[in-house]
GROMACS .gro file of C-alpha atoms in nm:
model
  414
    1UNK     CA    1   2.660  -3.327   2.795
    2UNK     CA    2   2.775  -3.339   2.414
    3UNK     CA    3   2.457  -3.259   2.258
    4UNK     CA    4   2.481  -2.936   2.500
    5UNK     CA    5   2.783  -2.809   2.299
    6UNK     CA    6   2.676  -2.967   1.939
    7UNK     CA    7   2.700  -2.690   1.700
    8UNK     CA    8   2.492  -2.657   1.343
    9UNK     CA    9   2.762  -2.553   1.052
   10UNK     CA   10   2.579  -2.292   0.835
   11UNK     CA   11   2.577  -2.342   0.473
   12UNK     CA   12   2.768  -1.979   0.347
   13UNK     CA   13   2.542  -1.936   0.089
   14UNK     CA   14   2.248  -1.935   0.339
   15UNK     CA   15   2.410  -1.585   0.513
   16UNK     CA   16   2.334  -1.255   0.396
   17UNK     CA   17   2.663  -1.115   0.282
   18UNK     CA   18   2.615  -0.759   0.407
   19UNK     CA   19   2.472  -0.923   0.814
   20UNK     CA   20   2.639  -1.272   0.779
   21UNK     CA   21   2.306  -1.383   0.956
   22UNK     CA   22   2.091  -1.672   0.736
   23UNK     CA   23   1.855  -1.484   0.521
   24UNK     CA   24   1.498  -1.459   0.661
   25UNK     CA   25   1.386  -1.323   0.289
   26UNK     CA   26   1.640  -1.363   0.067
   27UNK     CA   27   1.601  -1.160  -0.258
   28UNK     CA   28   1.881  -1.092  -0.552
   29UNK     CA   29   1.989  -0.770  -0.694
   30UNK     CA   30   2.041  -0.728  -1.088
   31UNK     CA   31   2.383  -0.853  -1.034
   32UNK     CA   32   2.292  -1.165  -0.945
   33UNK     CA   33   2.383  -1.167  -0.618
   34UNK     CA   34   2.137  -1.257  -0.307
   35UNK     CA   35   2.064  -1.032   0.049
   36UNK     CA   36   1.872  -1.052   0.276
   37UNK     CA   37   1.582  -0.825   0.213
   38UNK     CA   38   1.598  -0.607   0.503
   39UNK     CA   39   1.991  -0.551   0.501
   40UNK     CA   40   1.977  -0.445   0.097
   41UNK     CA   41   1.658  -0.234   0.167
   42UNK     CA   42   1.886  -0.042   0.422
   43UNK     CA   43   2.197  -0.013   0.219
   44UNK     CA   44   2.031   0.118  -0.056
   45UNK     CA   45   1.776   0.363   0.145
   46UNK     CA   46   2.105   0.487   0.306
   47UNK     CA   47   2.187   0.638  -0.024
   48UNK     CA   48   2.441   0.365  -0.227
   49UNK     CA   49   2.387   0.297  -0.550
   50UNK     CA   50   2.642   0.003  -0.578
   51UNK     CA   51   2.625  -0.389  -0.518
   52UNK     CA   52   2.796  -0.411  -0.174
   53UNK     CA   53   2.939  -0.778  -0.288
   54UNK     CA   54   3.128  -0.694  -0.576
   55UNK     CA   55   3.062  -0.257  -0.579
   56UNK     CA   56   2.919  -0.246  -0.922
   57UNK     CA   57   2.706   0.045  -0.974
   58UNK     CA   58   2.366  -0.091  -1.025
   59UNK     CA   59   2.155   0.020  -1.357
   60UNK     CA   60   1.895  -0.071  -1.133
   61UNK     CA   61   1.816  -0.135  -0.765
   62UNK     CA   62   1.488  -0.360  -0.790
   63UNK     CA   63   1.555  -0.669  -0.666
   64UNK     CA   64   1.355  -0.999  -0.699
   65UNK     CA   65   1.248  -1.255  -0.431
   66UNK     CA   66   1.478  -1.603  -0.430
   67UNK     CA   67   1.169  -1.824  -0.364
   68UNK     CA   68   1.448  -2.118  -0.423
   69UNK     CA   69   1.648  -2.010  -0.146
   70UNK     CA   70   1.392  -1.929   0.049
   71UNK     CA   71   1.270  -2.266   0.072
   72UNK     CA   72   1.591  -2.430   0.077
   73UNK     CA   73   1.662  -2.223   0.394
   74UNK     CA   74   1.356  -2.378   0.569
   75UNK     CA   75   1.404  -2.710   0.443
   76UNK     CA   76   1.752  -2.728   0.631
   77UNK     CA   77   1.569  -2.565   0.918
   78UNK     CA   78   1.345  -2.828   0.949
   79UNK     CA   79   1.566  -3.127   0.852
   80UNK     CA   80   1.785  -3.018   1.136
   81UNK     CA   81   1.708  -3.117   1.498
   82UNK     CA   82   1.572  -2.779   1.637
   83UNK     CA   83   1.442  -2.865   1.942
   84UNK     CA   84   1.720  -2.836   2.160
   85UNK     CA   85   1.858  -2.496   2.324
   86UNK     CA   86   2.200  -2.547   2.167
   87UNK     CA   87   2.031  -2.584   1.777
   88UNK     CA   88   1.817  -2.294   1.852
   89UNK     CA   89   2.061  -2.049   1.913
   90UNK     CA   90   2.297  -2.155   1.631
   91UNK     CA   91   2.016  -2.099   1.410
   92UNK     CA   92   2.061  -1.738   1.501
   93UNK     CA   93   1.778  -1.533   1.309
   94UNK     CA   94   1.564  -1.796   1.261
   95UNK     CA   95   1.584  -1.885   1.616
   96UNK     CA   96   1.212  -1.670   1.710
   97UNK     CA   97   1.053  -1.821   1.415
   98UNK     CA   98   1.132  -2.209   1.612
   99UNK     CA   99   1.045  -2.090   1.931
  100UNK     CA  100   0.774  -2.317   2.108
  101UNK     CA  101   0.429  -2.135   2.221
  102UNK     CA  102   0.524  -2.127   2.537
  103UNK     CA  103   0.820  -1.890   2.504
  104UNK     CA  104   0.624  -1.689   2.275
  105UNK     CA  105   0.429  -1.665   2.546
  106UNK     CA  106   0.642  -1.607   2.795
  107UNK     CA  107   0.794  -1.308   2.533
  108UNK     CA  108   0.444  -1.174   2.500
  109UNK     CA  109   0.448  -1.116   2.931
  110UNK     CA  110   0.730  -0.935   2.953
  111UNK     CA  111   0.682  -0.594   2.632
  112UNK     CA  112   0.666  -0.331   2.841
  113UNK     CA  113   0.582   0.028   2.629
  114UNK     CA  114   0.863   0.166   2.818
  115UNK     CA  115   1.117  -0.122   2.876
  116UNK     CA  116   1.439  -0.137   2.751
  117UNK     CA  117   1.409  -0.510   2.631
  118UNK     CA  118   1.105  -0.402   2.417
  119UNK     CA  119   1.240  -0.376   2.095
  120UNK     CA  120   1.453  -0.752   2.115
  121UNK     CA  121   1.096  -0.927   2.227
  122UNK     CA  122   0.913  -0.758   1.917
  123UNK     CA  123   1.195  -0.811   1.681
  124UNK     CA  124   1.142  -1.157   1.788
  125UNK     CA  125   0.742  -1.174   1.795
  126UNK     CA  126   0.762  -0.999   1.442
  127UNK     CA  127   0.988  -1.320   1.256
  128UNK     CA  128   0.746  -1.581   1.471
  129UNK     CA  129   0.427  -1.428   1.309
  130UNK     CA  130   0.573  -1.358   0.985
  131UNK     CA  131   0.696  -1.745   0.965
  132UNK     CA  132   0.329  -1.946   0.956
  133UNK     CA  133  -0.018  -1.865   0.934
  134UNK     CA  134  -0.056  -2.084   1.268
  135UNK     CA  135   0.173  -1.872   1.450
  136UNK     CA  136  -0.022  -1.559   1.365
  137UNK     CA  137  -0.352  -1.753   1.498
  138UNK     CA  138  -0.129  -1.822   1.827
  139UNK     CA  139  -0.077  -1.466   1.886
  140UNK     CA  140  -0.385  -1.323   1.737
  141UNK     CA  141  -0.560  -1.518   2.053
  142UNK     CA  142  -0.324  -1.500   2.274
  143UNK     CA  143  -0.490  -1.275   2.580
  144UNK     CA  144  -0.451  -0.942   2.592
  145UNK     CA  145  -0.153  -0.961   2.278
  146UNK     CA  146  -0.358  -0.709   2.075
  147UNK     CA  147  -0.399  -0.448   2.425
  148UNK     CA  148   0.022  -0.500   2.454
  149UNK     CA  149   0.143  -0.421   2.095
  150UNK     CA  150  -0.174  -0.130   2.092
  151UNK     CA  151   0.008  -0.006   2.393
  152UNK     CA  152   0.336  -0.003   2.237
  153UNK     CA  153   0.195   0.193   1.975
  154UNK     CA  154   0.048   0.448   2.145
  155UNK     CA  155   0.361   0.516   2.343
  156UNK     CA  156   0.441   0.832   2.173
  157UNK     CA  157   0.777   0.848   2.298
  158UNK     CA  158   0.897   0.558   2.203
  159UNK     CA  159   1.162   0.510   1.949
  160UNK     CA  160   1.090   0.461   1.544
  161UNK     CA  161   1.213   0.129   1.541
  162UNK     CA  162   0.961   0.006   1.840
  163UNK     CA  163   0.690   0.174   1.698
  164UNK     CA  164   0.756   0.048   1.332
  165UNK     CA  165   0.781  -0.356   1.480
  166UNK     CA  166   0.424  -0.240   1.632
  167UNK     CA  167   0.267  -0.176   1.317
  168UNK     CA  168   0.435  -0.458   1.115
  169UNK     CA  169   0.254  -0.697   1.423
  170UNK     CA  170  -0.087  -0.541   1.417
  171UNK     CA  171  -0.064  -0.575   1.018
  172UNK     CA  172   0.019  -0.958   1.033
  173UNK     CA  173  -0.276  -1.028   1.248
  174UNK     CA  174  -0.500  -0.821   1.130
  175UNK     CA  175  -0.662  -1.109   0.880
  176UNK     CA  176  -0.698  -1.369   1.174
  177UNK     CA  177  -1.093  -1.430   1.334
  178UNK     CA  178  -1.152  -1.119   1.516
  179UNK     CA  179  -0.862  -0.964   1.497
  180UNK     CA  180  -0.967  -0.687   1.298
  181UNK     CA  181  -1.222  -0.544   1.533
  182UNK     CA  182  -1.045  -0.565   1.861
  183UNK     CA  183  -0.751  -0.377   1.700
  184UNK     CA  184  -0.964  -0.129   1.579
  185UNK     CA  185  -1.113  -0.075   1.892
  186UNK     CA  186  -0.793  -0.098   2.062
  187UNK     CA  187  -0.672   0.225   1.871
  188UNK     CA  188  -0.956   0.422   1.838
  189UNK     CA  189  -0.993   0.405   2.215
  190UNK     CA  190  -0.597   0.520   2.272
  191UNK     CA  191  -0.658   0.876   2.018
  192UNK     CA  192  -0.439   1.037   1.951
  193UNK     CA  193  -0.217   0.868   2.071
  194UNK     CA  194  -0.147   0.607   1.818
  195UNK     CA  195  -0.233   0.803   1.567
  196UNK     CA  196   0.016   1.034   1.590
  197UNK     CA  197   0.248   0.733   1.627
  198UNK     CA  198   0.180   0.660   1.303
  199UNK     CA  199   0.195   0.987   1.176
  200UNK     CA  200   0.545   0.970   1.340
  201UNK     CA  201   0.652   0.661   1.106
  202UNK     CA  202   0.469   0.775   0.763
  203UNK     CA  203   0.732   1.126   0.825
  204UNK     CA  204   1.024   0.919   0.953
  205UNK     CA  205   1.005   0.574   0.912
  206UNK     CA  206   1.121   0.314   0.637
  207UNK     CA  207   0.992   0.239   0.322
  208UNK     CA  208   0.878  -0.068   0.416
  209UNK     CA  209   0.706   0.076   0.740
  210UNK     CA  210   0.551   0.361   0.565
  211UNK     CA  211   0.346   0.118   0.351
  212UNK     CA  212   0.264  -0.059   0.613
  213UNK     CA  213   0.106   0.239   0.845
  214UNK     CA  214  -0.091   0.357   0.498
  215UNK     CA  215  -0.249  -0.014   0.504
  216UNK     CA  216  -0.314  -0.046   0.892
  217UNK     CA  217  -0.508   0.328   0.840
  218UNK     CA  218  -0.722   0.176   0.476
  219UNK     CA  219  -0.820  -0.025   0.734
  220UNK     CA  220  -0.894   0.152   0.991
  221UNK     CA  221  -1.083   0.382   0.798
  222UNK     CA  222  -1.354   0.093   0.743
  223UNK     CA  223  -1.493   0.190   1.087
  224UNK     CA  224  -1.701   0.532   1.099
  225UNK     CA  225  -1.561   0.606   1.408
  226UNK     CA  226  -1.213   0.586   1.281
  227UNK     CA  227  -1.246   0.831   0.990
  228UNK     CA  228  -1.337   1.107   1.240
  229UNK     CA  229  -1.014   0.991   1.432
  230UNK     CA  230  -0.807   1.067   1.114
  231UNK     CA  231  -0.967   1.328   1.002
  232UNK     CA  232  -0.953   1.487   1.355
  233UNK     CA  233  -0.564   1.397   1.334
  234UNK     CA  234  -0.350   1.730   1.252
  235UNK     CA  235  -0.077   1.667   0.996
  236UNK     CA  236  -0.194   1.322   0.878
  237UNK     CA  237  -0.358   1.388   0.565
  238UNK     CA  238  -0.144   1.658   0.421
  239UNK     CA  239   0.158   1.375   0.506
  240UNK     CA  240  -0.038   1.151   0.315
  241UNK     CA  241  -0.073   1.379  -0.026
  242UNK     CA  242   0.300   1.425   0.026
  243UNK     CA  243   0.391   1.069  -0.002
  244UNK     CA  244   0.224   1.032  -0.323
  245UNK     CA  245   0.502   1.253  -0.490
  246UNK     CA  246   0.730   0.952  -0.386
  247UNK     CA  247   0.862   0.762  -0.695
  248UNK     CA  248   0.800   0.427  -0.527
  249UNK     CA  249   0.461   0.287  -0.657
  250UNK     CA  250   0.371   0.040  -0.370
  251UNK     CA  251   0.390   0.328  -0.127
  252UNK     CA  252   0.160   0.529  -0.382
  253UNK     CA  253  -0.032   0.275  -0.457
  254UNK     CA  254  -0.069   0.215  -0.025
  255UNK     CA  255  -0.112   0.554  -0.010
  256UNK     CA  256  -0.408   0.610  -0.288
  257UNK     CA  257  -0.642   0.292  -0.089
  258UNK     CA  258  -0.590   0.434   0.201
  259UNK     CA  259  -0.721   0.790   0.112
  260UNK     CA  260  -1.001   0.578  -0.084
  261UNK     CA  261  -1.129   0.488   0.224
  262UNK     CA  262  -1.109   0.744   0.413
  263UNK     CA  263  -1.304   0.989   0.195
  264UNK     CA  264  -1.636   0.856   0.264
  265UNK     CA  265  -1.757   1.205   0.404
  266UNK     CA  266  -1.819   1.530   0.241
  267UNK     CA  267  -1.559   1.702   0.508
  268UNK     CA  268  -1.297   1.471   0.392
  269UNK     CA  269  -1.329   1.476   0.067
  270UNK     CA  270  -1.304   1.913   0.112
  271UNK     CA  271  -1.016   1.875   0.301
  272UNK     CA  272  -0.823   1.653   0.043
  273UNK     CA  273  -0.959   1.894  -0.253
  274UNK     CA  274  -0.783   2.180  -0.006
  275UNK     CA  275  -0.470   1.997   0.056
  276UNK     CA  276  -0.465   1.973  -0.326
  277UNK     CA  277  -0.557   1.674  -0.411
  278UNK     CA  278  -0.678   1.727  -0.746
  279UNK     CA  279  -0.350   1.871  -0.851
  280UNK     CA  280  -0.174   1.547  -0.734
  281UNK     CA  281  -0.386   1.299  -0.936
  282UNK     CA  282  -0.371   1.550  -1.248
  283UNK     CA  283   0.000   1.480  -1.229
  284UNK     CA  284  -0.011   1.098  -1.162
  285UNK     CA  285  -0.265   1.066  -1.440
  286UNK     CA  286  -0.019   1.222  -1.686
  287UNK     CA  287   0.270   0.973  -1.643
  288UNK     CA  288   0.358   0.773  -1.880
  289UNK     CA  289   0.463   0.475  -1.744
  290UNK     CA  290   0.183   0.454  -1.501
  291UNK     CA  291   0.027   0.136  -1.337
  292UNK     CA  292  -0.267  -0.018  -1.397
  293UNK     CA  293  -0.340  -0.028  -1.037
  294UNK     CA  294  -0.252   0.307  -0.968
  295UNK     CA  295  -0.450   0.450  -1.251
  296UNK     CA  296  -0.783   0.283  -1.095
  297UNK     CA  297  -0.725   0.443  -0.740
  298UNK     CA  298  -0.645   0.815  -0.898
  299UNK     CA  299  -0.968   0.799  -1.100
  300UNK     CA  300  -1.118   0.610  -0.828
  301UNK     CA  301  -1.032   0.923  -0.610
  302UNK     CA  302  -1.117   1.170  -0.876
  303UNK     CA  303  -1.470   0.999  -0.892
  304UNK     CA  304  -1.512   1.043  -0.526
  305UNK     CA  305  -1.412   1.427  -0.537
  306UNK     CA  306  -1.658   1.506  -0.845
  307UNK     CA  307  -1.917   1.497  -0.583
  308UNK     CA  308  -1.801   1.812  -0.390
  309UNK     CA  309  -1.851   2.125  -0.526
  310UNK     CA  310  -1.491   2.193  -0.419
  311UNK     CA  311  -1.342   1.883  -0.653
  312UNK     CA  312  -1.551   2.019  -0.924
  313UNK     CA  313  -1.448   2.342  -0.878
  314UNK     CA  314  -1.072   2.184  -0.870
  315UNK     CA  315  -1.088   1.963  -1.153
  316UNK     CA  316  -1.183   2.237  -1.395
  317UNK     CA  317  -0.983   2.471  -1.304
  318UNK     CA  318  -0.666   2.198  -1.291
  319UNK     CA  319  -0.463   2.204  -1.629
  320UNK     CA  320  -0.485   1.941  -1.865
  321UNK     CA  321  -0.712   1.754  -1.578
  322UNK     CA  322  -0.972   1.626  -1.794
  323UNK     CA  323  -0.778   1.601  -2.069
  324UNK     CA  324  -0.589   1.304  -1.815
  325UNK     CA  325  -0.884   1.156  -1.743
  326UNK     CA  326  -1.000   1.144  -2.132
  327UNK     CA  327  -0.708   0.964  -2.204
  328UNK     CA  328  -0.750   0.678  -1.946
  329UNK     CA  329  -1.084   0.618  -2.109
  330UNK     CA  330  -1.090   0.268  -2.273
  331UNK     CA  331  -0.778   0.160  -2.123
  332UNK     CA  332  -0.719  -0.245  -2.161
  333UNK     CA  333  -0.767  -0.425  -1.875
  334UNK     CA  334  -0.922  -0.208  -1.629
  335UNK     CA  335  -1.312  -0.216  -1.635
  336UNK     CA  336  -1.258   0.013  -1.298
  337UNK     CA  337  -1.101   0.274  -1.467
  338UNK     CA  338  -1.316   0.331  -1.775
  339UNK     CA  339  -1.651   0.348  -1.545
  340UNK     CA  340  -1.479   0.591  -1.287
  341UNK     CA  341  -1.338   0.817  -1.573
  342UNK     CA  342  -1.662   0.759  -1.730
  343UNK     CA  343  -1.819   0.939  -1.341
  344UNK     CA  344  -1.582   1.222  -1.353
  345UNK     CA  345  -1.644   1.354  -1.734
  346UNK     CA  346  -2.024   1.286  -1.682
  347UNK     CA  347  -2.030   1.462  -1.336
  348UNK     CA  348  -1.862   1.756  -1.482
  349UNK     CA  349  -2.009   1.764  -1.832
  350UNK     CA  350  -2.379   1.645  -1.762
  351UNK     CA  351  -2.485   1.680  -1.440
  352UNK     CA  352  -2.305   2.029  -1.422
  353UNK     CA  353  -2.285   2.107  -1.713
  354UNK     CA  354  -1.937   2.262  -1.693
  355UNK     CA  355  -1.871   2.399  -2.010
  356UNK     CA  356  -1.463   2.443  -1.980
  357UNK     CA  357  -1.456   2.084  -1.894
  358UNK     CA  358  -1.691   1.970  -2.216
  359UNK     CA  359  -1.479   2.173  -2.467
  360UNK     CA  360  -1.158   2.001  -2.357
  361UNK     CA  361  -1.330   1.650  -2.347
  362UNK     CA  362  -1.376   1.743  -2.729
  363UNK     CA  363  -1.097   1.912  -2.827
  364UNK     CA  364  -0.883   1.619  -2.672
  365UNK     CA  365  -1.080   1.321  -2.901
  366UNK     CA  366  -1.313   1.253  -2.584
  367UNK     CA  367  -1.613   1.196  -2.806
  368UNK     CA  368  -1.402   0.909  -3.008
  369UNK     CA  369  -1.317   0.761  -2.672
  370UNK     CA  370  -1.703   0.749  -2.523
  371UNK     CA  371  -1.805   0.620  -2.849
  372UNK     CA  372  -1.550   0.292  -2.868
  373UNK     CA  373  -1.670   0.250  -2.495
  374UNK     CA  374  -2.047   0.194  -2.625
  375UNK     CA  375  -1.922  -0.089  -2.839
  376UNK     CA  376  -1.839  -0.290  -2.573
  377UNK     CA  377  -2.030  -0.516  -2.381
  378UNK     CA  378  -2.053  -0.262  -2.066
  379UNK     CA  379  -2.310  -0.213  -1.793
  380UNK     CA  380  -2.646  -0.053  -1.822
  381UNK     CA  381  -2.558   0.246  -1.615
  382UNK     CA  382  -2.208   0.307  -1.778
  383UNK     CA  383  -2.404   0.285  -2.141
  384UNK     CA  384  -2.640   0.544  -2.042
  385UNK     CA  385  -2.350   0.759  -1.909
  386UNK     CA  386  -2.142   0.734  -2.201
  387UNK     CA  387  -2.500   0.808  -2.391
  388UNK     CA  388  -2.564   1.121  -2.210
  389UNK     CA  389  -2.208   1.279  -2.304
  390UNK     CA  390  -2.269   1.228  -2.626
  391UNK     CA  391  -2.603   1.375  -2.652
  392UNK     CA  392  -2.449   1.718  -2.449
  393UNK     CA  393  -2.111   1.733  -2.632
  394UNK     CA  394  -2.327   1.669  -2.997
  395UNK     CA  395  -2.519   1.982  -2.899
  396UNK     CA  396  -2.250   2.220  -2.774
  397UNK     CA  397  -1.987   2.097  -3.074
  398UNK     CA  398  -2.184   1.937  -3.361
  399UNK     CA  399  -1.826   2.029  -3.565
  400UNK     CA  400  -1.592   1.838  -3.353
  401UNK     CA  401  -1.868   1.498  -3.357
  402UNK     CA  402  -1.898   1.521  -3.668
  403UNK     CA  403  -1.562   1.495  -3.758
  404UNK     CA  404  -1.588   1.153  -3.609
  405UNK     CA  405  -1.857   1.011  -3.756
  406UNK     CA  406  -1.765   1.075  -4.147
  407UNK     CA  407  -1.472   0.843  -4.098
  408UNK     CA  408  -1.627   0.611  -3.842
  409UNK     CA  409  -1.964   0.532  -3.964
  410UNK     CA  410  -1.976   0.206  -3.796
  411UNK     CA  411  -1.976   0.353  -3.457
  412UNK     CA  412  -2.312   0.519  -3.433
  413UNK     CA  413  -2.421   0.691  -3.059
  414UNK     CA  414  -2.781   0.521  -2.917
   0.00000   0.00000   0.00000
């Protein structure tokens, strides 16, 4: 009878200040002060610009994890004797993460697509597979848990939040054996309906959610199948161009793998060029403060289009396009984005022969940049590309090469 009513005391510094709930992923503002992720995320998506513990407007509203707190959390989780009803449910938020298999289970039997409880049991399921690696392989075979949460998903009428807590589970598992192909199959049998539940979140959703649904589609798009399903999809890839005008580069940098792999086919790769795709990563390219990452996937993409007559078309007729693409050349670090800058200029120069393209390359020091690439230690194929735009841009603008080699005589072209 008295361990019925014991009671766990909740260290303050362990609550979120904004929820008072303990912090499931506790991460601190500039200030110095520490939220729960998803409670800051919402106060500052909601449009504040101020630390809601002590309302100083914030210079900046990045935030960084609090791996220290974090595990402090889940040491006193553990230490604590979480096996009995009355612990559980003092441990409030963290109470789905201790849940034994067999409620999980129990949870799992009762989402409905339409029920009213559905959004509590997958607000639940979603902190139980986000806490362990072994409680994603629970779910992940779990019977029919894959056909459920599909289900939920394809349940066009259900609300943003349901649908978002869908995607966020199918993400988590996705990794575990098998996974990956029943969920696949799962949603490519249910078109268009989950598809346009996704489209749903990627207009209306959260941040957080919105990267999420670009990542479930990158891998979606894996499957041949599934790129006709997207393509086939009205809305989706125009939504997608749109998002990468956002200035938030994980959801750009989502965004940009996800069209990666979906333009495997000529038709896709036309309908992006038509959407105005080119334009987009002309734009990107030109920023200055630019990632790394981000730079790959936009020449990456660029790369891909080169091989339509429609991206060619695009890219010389885009301002200051090649001259983005010149400048990327040789950049340190990023092996990937020299040889698929290196594809673009040769497509268009060489191959082509495009002669706007070729007189920017050398009006913008191209020629300098192909030449520095030589003298590294590159790849046989990338050598003979950077070789055979220097042989065409020699013979179209002898003046502007040999500008270049009177102060650079140590740089000679093979």
């Amino acid at each position: 009878m008295v361990r019925n009513e014991l009671y766990i005391t909740v260290p303050s510094f362990f609550r979120c200040p904004i929820s008072m709930d303990i912090m499931r992923s506790p991460v601190s503002l500039c200030t110095g002060i520490t939220y729960d992720r998803s409670s800051i995320q919402h106060w500052l998506e909601s449009g504040h610009d101020t630390c809601p513990a002590t309302m100083q407007i914030l210079p900046s509203k990045d935030f960084i994890p609090n791996h220290t707190l974090h595990r402090l959390i889940h040491l006193w989780i553990r230490s604590g004797d979480c096996s009995s009803p009355a612990s559980r449910s003092t441990l409030m938020t963290s109470s789905s993460v201790i849940m034994s298999p067999r409620q999980v289970g129990s949870m799992i039997h009762e989402i409905e697509t339409d029920g009213r409880d559905c959004a509590v049991l997958l607000s639940k399921i979603v902190e139980f597979v986000r806490y362990s690696d072994e409680n994603r392989r629970f779910v992940a075979n779990f019977d029919g848990f894959e056909l459920k949460i599909v289900g939920v998903l394809s349940k066009t009428s259900a609300a943003i939040n349901v649908l978002e807590m869908a995607i966020s589970i199918l993400n988590l598992i996705m990794e575990e054996d098998g996974a990956k192909e029943r969920i696949h199959r799962l949603i490519i049998a249910s078109n268009p309906n989950c598809l346009s539940s996704i489209l749903s979140i990627l207009e209306n959703g959260s941040l957080n959610s919105k990267i999420e649904s670009a990542r479930l589609l990158e891998s979606l798009a894996g499957a041949v199948e599934a790129k006709r399903v997207i393509a086939e999809t009205q809305g989706l890839l125009s939504v997608l161009l749109n998002l990468l005008c956002f200035e938030n580069d994980d959801l750009r940098d989502a965004v940009l793998s996800c069209l990666i792999a979906t333009s495997a086919t000529r038709s896709l790769k036309t309908q992006l060029v038509q959407f105005g795709l080119v334009h987009v990563l002309s734009k990107t390219l030109q920023e200055p403060t630019i990632s790394i990452s981000i730079t790959e996937k936009s020449l990456k993409l660029l790369a891909l289009l080169s091989t339509t007559a429609e991206g060619r078309l695009a890219i010389s007729e885009e301002p200051k396009c090649a001259v983005a693409v010149v400048e990327k050349l040789a950049i340190k670090g990023s092996k990937a984005a020299t040889e698929d800058g290196l594809v673009v200029l040769w497509s268009m120069c060489c191959l082509f022969q495009n002669v706007k393209v070729q007189d920017e390359v050398v009006k913008n020091n191209g020629v300098t940049k192909i030449l520095v690439v030589m003298q590294r230690d590159c790849d046989g194929h990338v050598r003979r590309m950077c070789r055979d735009l220097v042989k065409i841009l020699k013979l179209g603008y002898k003046d502007g090469l040999g500008r270049y080699e009177t102060q650079t005589t140590h740089i000679m072209p093979c």
